[in-house]
């Protein structure tokens, strides 16, 4: 699903993004609710940010990547945590692209997500390459999502990958 976010594109920076687990739902500009083989996943666009809410019989998980005033947790390169019966893994990277490469990558990503049944993307009025996009899937008992946060004024694209799955017990010796 592709939507135009009804807000102005504020001059945020990739370096201002922070990461948090367990936050309550924040006001969203666009939402996509998905049922993925027993899991309920809600993808939320918060402007140049995202929030994912996952619920399953084993528990729930809330991931937020946003410019959060007062947050002391910057966007990490990687996180691995145990959440009850789940293993949670998060990875992020920042791609810096030339203006031409950025425009091409933006078009490619928006085309990938726009018509995907598990995709949500929002563009900002006034800047065709300013967007936030998300794509989710469930495979082999795991729920995975990818996100892209575009900052055309900096030529930067923040890319995240998350995997949440049932913890596998350690082998018995």
XYZ file of N, CA and C in Angstrom:
519
model
N 0.849 -1.161 0.000
C 0.000 0.000 0.000
C 0.903 1.235 0.000
N 0.635 2.155 -0.898
C 1.376 3.408 -0.988
C 0.428 4.550 -0.678
N 0.841 5.426 0.202
C 0.003 6.551 0.586
C 0.854 7.813 0.666
N 0.200 8.950 0.505
C 0.869 10.229 0.752
C 0.558 10.625 2.183
N 1.597 10.830 2.957
C 1.415 11.173 4.367
C 0.970 12.624 4.478
N -0.089 12.849 5.198
C -0.667 14.187 5.318
C 0.035 14.982 6.408
N 1.290 15.254 6.143
C 2.106 16.061 7.045
C 3.246 16.626 6.226
N 3.804 17.707 6.664
C 4.936 18.262 5.928
C 6.182 17.450 6.258
N 7.090 17.408 5.313
C 8.348 16.703 5.527
C 9.258 17.640 6.294
N 9.481 17.317 7.539
C 10.367 18.157 8.348
C 11.801 17.721 8.087
N 12.698 18.632 8.234
C 14.089 18.400 7.886
C 14.778 17.570 8.969
N 14.310 16.351 9.147
C 14.926 15.464 10.124
C 16.193 14.872 9.521
N 16.985 14.264 10.369
C 18.244 13.682 9.918
C 18.288 12.211 10.299
N 18.956 11.425 9.486
C 19.108 10.005 9.783
C 19.751 9.803 11.151
N 20.689 10.664 11.507
C 21.398 10.530 12.782
C 20.491 10.767 13.990
N 19.300 11.353 13.771
C 18.380 11.619 14.885
C 17.503 10.419 15.231
N 17.523 9.377 14.409
C 16.690 8.211 14.689
C 17.183 7.482 15.933
N 16.229 7.014 16.706
C 16.521 6.218 17.897
C 15.693 4.938 17.818
N 16.077 3.958 18.611
C 15.416 2.651 18.616
C 14.897 2.375 20.017
N 13.720 1.745 20.092
C 13.171 1.363 21.396
C 12.304 0.121 21.258
N 12.320 -0.700 22.283
C 11.418 -1.848 22.390
C 10.414 -1.546 23.498
N 9.180 -2.013 23.307
C 8.192 -1.959 24.367
C 7.430 -0.658 24.525
N 7.540 0.261 23.589
C 6.789 1.517 23.711
C 5.322 1.296 23.391
N 4.489 2.092 24.012
C 3.056 2.078 23.708
C 2.847 2.596 22.281
N 1.714 2.255 21.652
C 1.442 2.756 20.300
C 1.472 4.287 20.268
N 2.177 4.808 19.278
C 2.290 6.250 19.068
C 1.310 6.670 17.984
N 0.933 7.945 17.908
C 0.024 8.392 16.848
C 0.627 8.098 15.472
N -0.155 7.462 14.614
C 0.335 7.041 13.297
C -0.331 7.842 12.186
N 0.429 8.041 11.101
C -0.096 8.705 9.906
C -0.682 7.695 8.924
N -0.226 6.450 9.000
C -0.758 5.364 8.166
C -0.524 4.053 8.905
N -1.478 3.109 8.752
C -1.427 1.829 9.460
C -1.815 0.717 8.498
N -1.128 -0.422 8.605
C -1.508 -1.623 7.870
C -1.563 -2.769 8.865
N -2.751 -3.400 8.987
C -2.937 -4.553 9.867
C -2.814 -5.826 9.046
N -2.009 -6.769 9.525
C -1.780 -8.026 8.812
C -2.017 -9.211 9.738
N -2.526 -10.299 9.158
C -2.606 -11.589 9.833
C -1.588 -12.496 9.142
N -0.601 -12.959 9.892
C 0.471 -13.778 9.319
C 0.538 -15.107 10.054
N -0.265 -16.057 9.627
C -0.244 -17.422 10.176
C -0.219 -17.440 11.700
N -1.255 -16.880 12.307
C -1.373 -16.901 13.755
C -0.793 -15.690 14.459
N -0.117 -14.841 13.737
C 0.438 -13.619 14.329
C -0.320 -12.420 13.775
N -0.590 -11.454 14.641
C -1.182 -10.195 14.216
C -0.064 -9.164 14.217
N 0.125 -8.530 13.073
C 1.191 -7.544 12.928
C 0.575 -6.233 12.479
N 0.910 -5.170 13.170
C 0.448 -3.851 12.760
C 1.682 -3.020 12.441
N 1.758 -2.580 11.173
C 2.837 -1.700 10.747
C 2.300 -0.278 10.768
N 3.066 0.617 11.391
C 2.614 1.990 11.590
C 3.685 2.959 11.093
N 3.276 3.887 10.229
C 4.173 4.958 9.786
C 3.936 6.164 10.678
N 5.022 6.673 11.249
C 4.942 7.799 12.175
C 5.607 9.023 11.536
N 5.479 9.177 10.249
C 6.223 10.212 9.545
C 7.500 9.578 9.034
N 8.640 10.161 9.368
C 9.924 9.610 8.929
C 10.359 8.479 9.865
N 9.413 7.883 10.536
C 9.686 6.867 11.541
C 8.723 5.702 11.380
N 8.977 4.629 12.136
C 8.037 3.502 12.101
C 7.858 2.898 13.487
N 6.756 2.165 13.586
C 6.483 1.355 14.771
C 5.827 0.077 14.281
N 6.254 -1.046 14.843
C 5.667 -2.339 14.519
C 5.168 -2.956 15.820
N 3.901 -3.396 15.798
C 3.296 -4.055 16.946
C 2.991 -5.496 16.540
N 3.565 -6.445 17.243
C 3.386 -7.866 16.942
C 2.704 -8.526 18.121
N 1.643 -9.295 17.837
C 0.942 -10.048 18.889
C 0.775 -11.476 18.414
N 1.036 -12.388 19.328
C 0.900 -13.804 19.054
C 0.522 -14.452 20.375
N 0.105 -15.696 20.363
C -0.303 -16.333 21.619
C 0.835 -16.374 22.636
N 2.074 -16.374 22.175
C 3.213 -16.430 23.097
C 3.562 -15.074 23.703
N 2.995 -14.000 23.180
C 3.312 -12.687 23.735
C 3.190 -11.584 22.710
N 3.790 -10.454 23.043
C 3.723 -9.303 22.150
C 5.081 -8.607 22.106
N 5.253 -7.794 21.077
C 6.501 -7.071 20.866
C 6.157 -5.746 20.202
N 6.794 -4.685 20.647
C 6.618 -3.364 20.055
C 7.997 -2.801 19.740
N 8.245 -2.522 18.452
C 9.513 -1.926 18.023
C 9.234 -0.535 17.479
N 10.026 0.442 17.916
C 9.885 1.799 17.428
C 11.238 2.307 16.965
N 11.280 2.839 15.750
C 12.450 3.543 15.241
C 11.946 4.919 14.852
N 12.364 5.934 15.624
C 11.809 7.272 15.441
C 12.747 8.315 16.026
N 12.489 9.549 15.687
C 13.166 10.676 16.331
C 12.389 10.929 17.614
N 12.897 10.405 18.720
C 12.184 10.452 19.990
C 12.873 11.440 20.922
N 12.256 12.588 21.175
C 12.873 13.554 22.080
C 13.174 12.916 23.432
N 14.363 13.168 23.916
C 14.739 12.645 25.220
C 15.206 11.202 25.211
N 15.205 10.545 24.047
C 15.636 9.152 24.002
C 17.144 9.079 24.161
N 17.585 8.127 24.940
C 19.023 7.964 25.144
C 19.554 6.744 24.390
N 18.707 6.116 23.577
C 19.124 4.929 22.838
C 19.204 5.265 21.353
N 20.398 5.583 20.849
C 20.519 5.868 19.421
C 20.266 4.605 18.603
N 20.144 4.769 17.319
C 19.893 3.633 16.437
C 21.109 2.705 16.462
N 20.947 1.485 16.989
C 22.087 0.566 17.076
C 22.326 -0.131 15.737
N 23.548 -0.605 15.525
C 23.846 -1.400 14.338
C 23.212 -2.779 14.455
N 23.112 -3.291 15.685
C 22.508 -4.601 15.885
C 22.092 -4.811 17.327
N 21.023 -5.589 17.493
C 20.515 -5.934 18.819
C 20.032 -7.377 18.751
N 20.320 -8.154 19.788
C 19.754 -9.494 19.942
C 19.264 -9.588 21.389
N 17.972 -9.884 21.545
C 17.378 -9.942 22.887
C 16.445 -11.136 22.975
N 16.256 -11.597 24.203
C 15.226 -12.592 24.473
C 14.021 -11.855 25.011
N 12.881 -12.125 24.418
C 11.614 -11.541 24.863
C 10.690 -12.699 25.203
N 10.705 -13.137 26.448
C 9.886 -14.287 26.831
C 10.312 -15.518 26.061
N 9.373 -16.095 25.281
C 9.674 -17.281 24.472
C 10.297 -16.938 23.122
N 10.521 -15.669 22.863
C 11.015 -15.230 21.548
C 12.466 -14.805 21.586
N 13.066 -14.900 20.405
C 14.352 -14.269 20.152
C 14.073 -13.096 19.223
N 14.601 -11.946 19.553
C 14.409 -10.728 18.773
C 15.775 -10.296 18.245
N 15.851 -10.059 16.941
C 17.090 -9.578 16.335
C 16.777 -8.367 15.482
N 17.577 -7.328 15.622
C 17.404 -6.076 14.883
C 18.764 -5.674 14.323
N 18.761 -5.185 13.092
C 19.987 -4.671 12.475
C 19.643 -3.414 11.693
N 20.560 -2.461 11.689
C 20.354 -1.215 10.952
C 21.648 -0.800 10.267
N 21.484 -0.131 9.146
C 22.643 0.446 8.469
C 22.188 1.716 7.754
N 23.122 2.585 7.484
C 22.843 3.815 6.759
C 23.600 3.760 5.436
N 22.855 3.900 4.333
C 23.464 3.964 3.001
C 23.538 5.431 2.597
N 24.706 5.877 2.156
C 24.857 7.227 1.629
C 25.030 7.113 0.123
N 24.133 7.779 -0.623
C 24.079 7.632 -2.077
C 24.195 8.995 -2.764
N 24.670 8.967 -4.012
C 24.686 10.196 -4.809
C 23.238 10.562 -5.140
N 23.010 11.799 -5.581
C 21.647 12.247 -5.872
C 20.959 11.347 -6.898
N 21.657 11.008 -7.981
C 21.069 10.138 -9.012
C 20.803 8.735 -8.507
N 21.754 8.185 -7.764
C 21.576 6.840 -7.204
C 20.441 6.828 -6.196
N 20.339 7.887 -5.407
C 19.288 7.973 -4.396
C 17.914 7.950 -5.063
N 17.743 8.747 -6.122
C 16.451 8.804 -6.826
C 16.084 7.434 -7.390
N 17.045 6.739 -7.978
C 16.786 5.411 -8.535
C 16.439 4.400 -7.459
N 17.164 4.430 -6.362
C 16.902 3.499 -5.249
C 15.532 3.777 -4.642
N 15.177 5.058 -4.503
C 13.858 5.427 -3.965
C 12.749 4.862 -4.849
N 12.863 5.035 -6.151
C 11.839 4.515 -7.067
C 11.745 2.998 -6.993
N 12.883 2.339 -6.926
C 12.929 0.875 -6.850
C 12.230 0.370 -5.576
N 12.539 0.983 -4.436
C 11.949 0.547 -3.172
C 10.453 0.827 -3.103
N 10.040 1.999 -3.572
C 8.613 2.318 -3.553
C 7.838 1.369 -4.466
N 8.407 1.005 -5.605
C 7.744 0.045 -6.503
C 7.652 -1.331 -5.844
N 8.697 -1.743 -5.135
C 8.702 -3.038 -4.444
C 7.592 -3.111 -3.398
N 7.431 -2.063 -2.609
C 6.521 -2.073 -1.468
C 5.086 -1.720 -1.851
N 4.901 -0.816 -2.803
C 3.574 -0.253 -3.109
C 2.503 -1.307 -3.382
N 2.805 -2.316 -4.173
C 1.796 -3.306 -4.554
C 1.921 -4.621 -3.792
N 2.820 -4.687 -2.839
C 3.007 -5.916 -2.074
C 1.892 -6.021 -1.029
N 1.266 -7.189 -0.869
C 0.173 -7.321 0.100
C 0.609 -7.100 1.549
N 1.904 -7.223 1.831
C 2.405 -7.010 3.186
C 3.319 -5.792 3.250
N 3.073 -4.820 2.356
C 3.916 -3.639 2.290
C 3.152 -2.360 2.583
N 3.819 -1.412 3.204
C 3.254 -0.107 3.507
C 4.332 0.932 3.263
N 4.004 1.950 2.472
C 4.948 3.034 2.208
C 4.207 4.349 2.237
N 4.867 5.353 2.752
C 4.300 6.687 2.785
C 5.298 7.683 2.234
N 4.836 8.527 1.315
C 5.672 9.586 0.770
C 5.205 10.916 1.345
N 6.091 11.867 1.316
C 5.794 13.183 1.872
C 5.513 14.176 0.754
N 4.509 15.058 0.937
C 4.238 16.074 -0.060
C 5.464 16.976 -0.235
N 5.766 17.311 -1.479
C 6.838 18.257 -1.744
C 8.203 17.640 -1.984
N 8.386 16.366 -1.677
C 9.678 15.724 -1.926
C 9.424 14.301 -2.406
N 9.531 14.041 -3.712
C 9.171 12.722 -4.248
C 10.030 11.570 -3.728
N 11.205 11.878 -3.201
C 12.068 10.806 -2.727
C 12.154 10.749 -1.206
N 11.303 11.501 -0.525
C 11.228 11.429 0.938
C 10.118 10.442 1.284
N 10.488 9.338 1.916
C 9.494 8.301 2.206
C 9.952 7.442 3.368
N 8.982 6.712 3.908
C 9.237 5.626 4.841
C 8.487 4.423 4.285
N 9.142 3.264 4.240
C 8.524 2.067 3.677
C 8.798 0.868 4.579
N 7.847 -0.077 4.581
C 7.953 -1.273 5.418
C 7.435 -2.478 4.639
N 8.038 -3.626 4.889
C 7.628 -4.863 4.244
C 7.767 -5.990 5.263
N 6.717 -6.831 5.403
C 6.723 -7.900 6.407
C 6.488 -9.254 5.754
N 6.932 -10.306 6.447
C 6.669 -11.672 5.998
C 6.776 -12.617 7.185
N 6.209 -13.796 7.013
C 6.356 -14.851 8.015
C 6.896 -16.075 7.305
N 8.028 -16.567 7.774
C 8.628 -17.759 7.191
C 9.217 -18.605 8.297
N 9.063 -19.899 8.183
C 9.661 -20.864 9.110
C 9.423 -20.494 10.576
N 8.189 -20.077 10.894
C 7.832 -19.756 12.266
C 8.364 -18.428 12.767
N 8.958 -17.645 11.897
C 9.490 -16.350 12.284
C 8.736 -15.239 11.566
N 8.590 -14.096 12.240
C 8.044 -12.908 11.608
C 9.229 -11.984 11.358
N 9.298 -11.489 10.137
C 10.409 -10.606 9.747
C 9.841 -9.355 9.105
N 10.526 -8.239 9.323
C 10.161 -7.031 8.601
C 11.409 -6.234 8.285
N 11.281 -5.491 7.191
C 12.347 -4.603 6.735
C 11.756 -3.206 6.630
N 12.573 -2.203 6.885
C 12.098 -0.825 6.731
C 13.166 0.003 6.036
N 12.681 1.079 5.408
C 13.559 2.028 4.731
C 13.074 3.430 5.084
N 13.977 4.261 5.554
C 13.679 5.644 5.925
C 14.570 6.523 5.046
N 13.957 7.330 4.190
C 14.712 8.102 3.206
C 14.902 9.549 3.647
N 16.126 10.018 3.524
C 16.495 11.398 3.844
C 17.192 11.992 2.618
N 16.407 12.429 1.616
C 17.016 12.883 0.359
C 17.906 14.107 0.518
N 17.625 14.968 1.480
C 18.444 16.161 1.662
C 19.866 15.800 2.088
N 20.039 14.603 2.676
C 21.357 14.125 3.092
C 21.892 13.044 2.155
N 21.032 12.568 1.247
C 21.414 11.444 0.393
C 21.566 10.168 1.200
N 20.798 10.038 2.294
C 20.932 8.871 3.158
C 19.643 8.060 3.228
N 19.833 6.760 3.275
C 18.738 5.808 3.408
C 19.067 4.929 4.614
N 18.184 4.943 5.614
C 18.359 4.096 6.789
C 17.576 2.811 6.530
N 18.257 1.683 6.584
C 17.671 0.379 6.290
C 17.703 -0.457 7.563
N 16.550 -1.031 7.940
C 16.522 -1.909 9.119
C 15.959 -3.270 8.738
N 16.369 -4.269 9.499
C 15.846 -5.638 9.367
C 15.580 -6.157 10.768
N 14.414 -6.785 10.932
C 14.054 -7.352 12.232
C 13.556 -8.772 12.034
N 13.905 -9.623 12.999
C 13.415 -11.003 13.008
C 12.974 -11.323 14.418
N 11.763 -11.863 14.545
C 11.248 -12.313 15.834
C 10.801 -13.755 15.643
N 11.327 -14.652 16.474
C 10.974 -16.053 16.336
C 11.015 -16.759 17.674
N 10.457 -17.947 17.695
C 10.433 -18.749 18.916
C 11.858 -19.158 19.261
N 12.181 -19.016 20.522
C 13.492 -19.399 21.000
C 13.646 -20.904 20.896
N 14.772 -21.338 20.365
C 15.025 -22.772 20.285
C 15.773 -23.221 21.529
N 15.316 -24.280 22.164
C 15.983 -24.741 23.380
C 17.406 -25.216 23.097
N 18.275 -25.045 24.060
C 19.652 -25.519 23.919
C 19.647 -27.039 23.894
N 20.531 -27.632 23.097
C 20.597 -29.099 23.044
C 20.990 -29.678 24.401
N 20.406 -30.789 24.737
C 20.720 -31.471 25.999
C 21.910 -32.375 25.759
N 22.922 -32.279 26.637
C 24.127 -33.116 26.450
C 23.992 -34.413 27.179
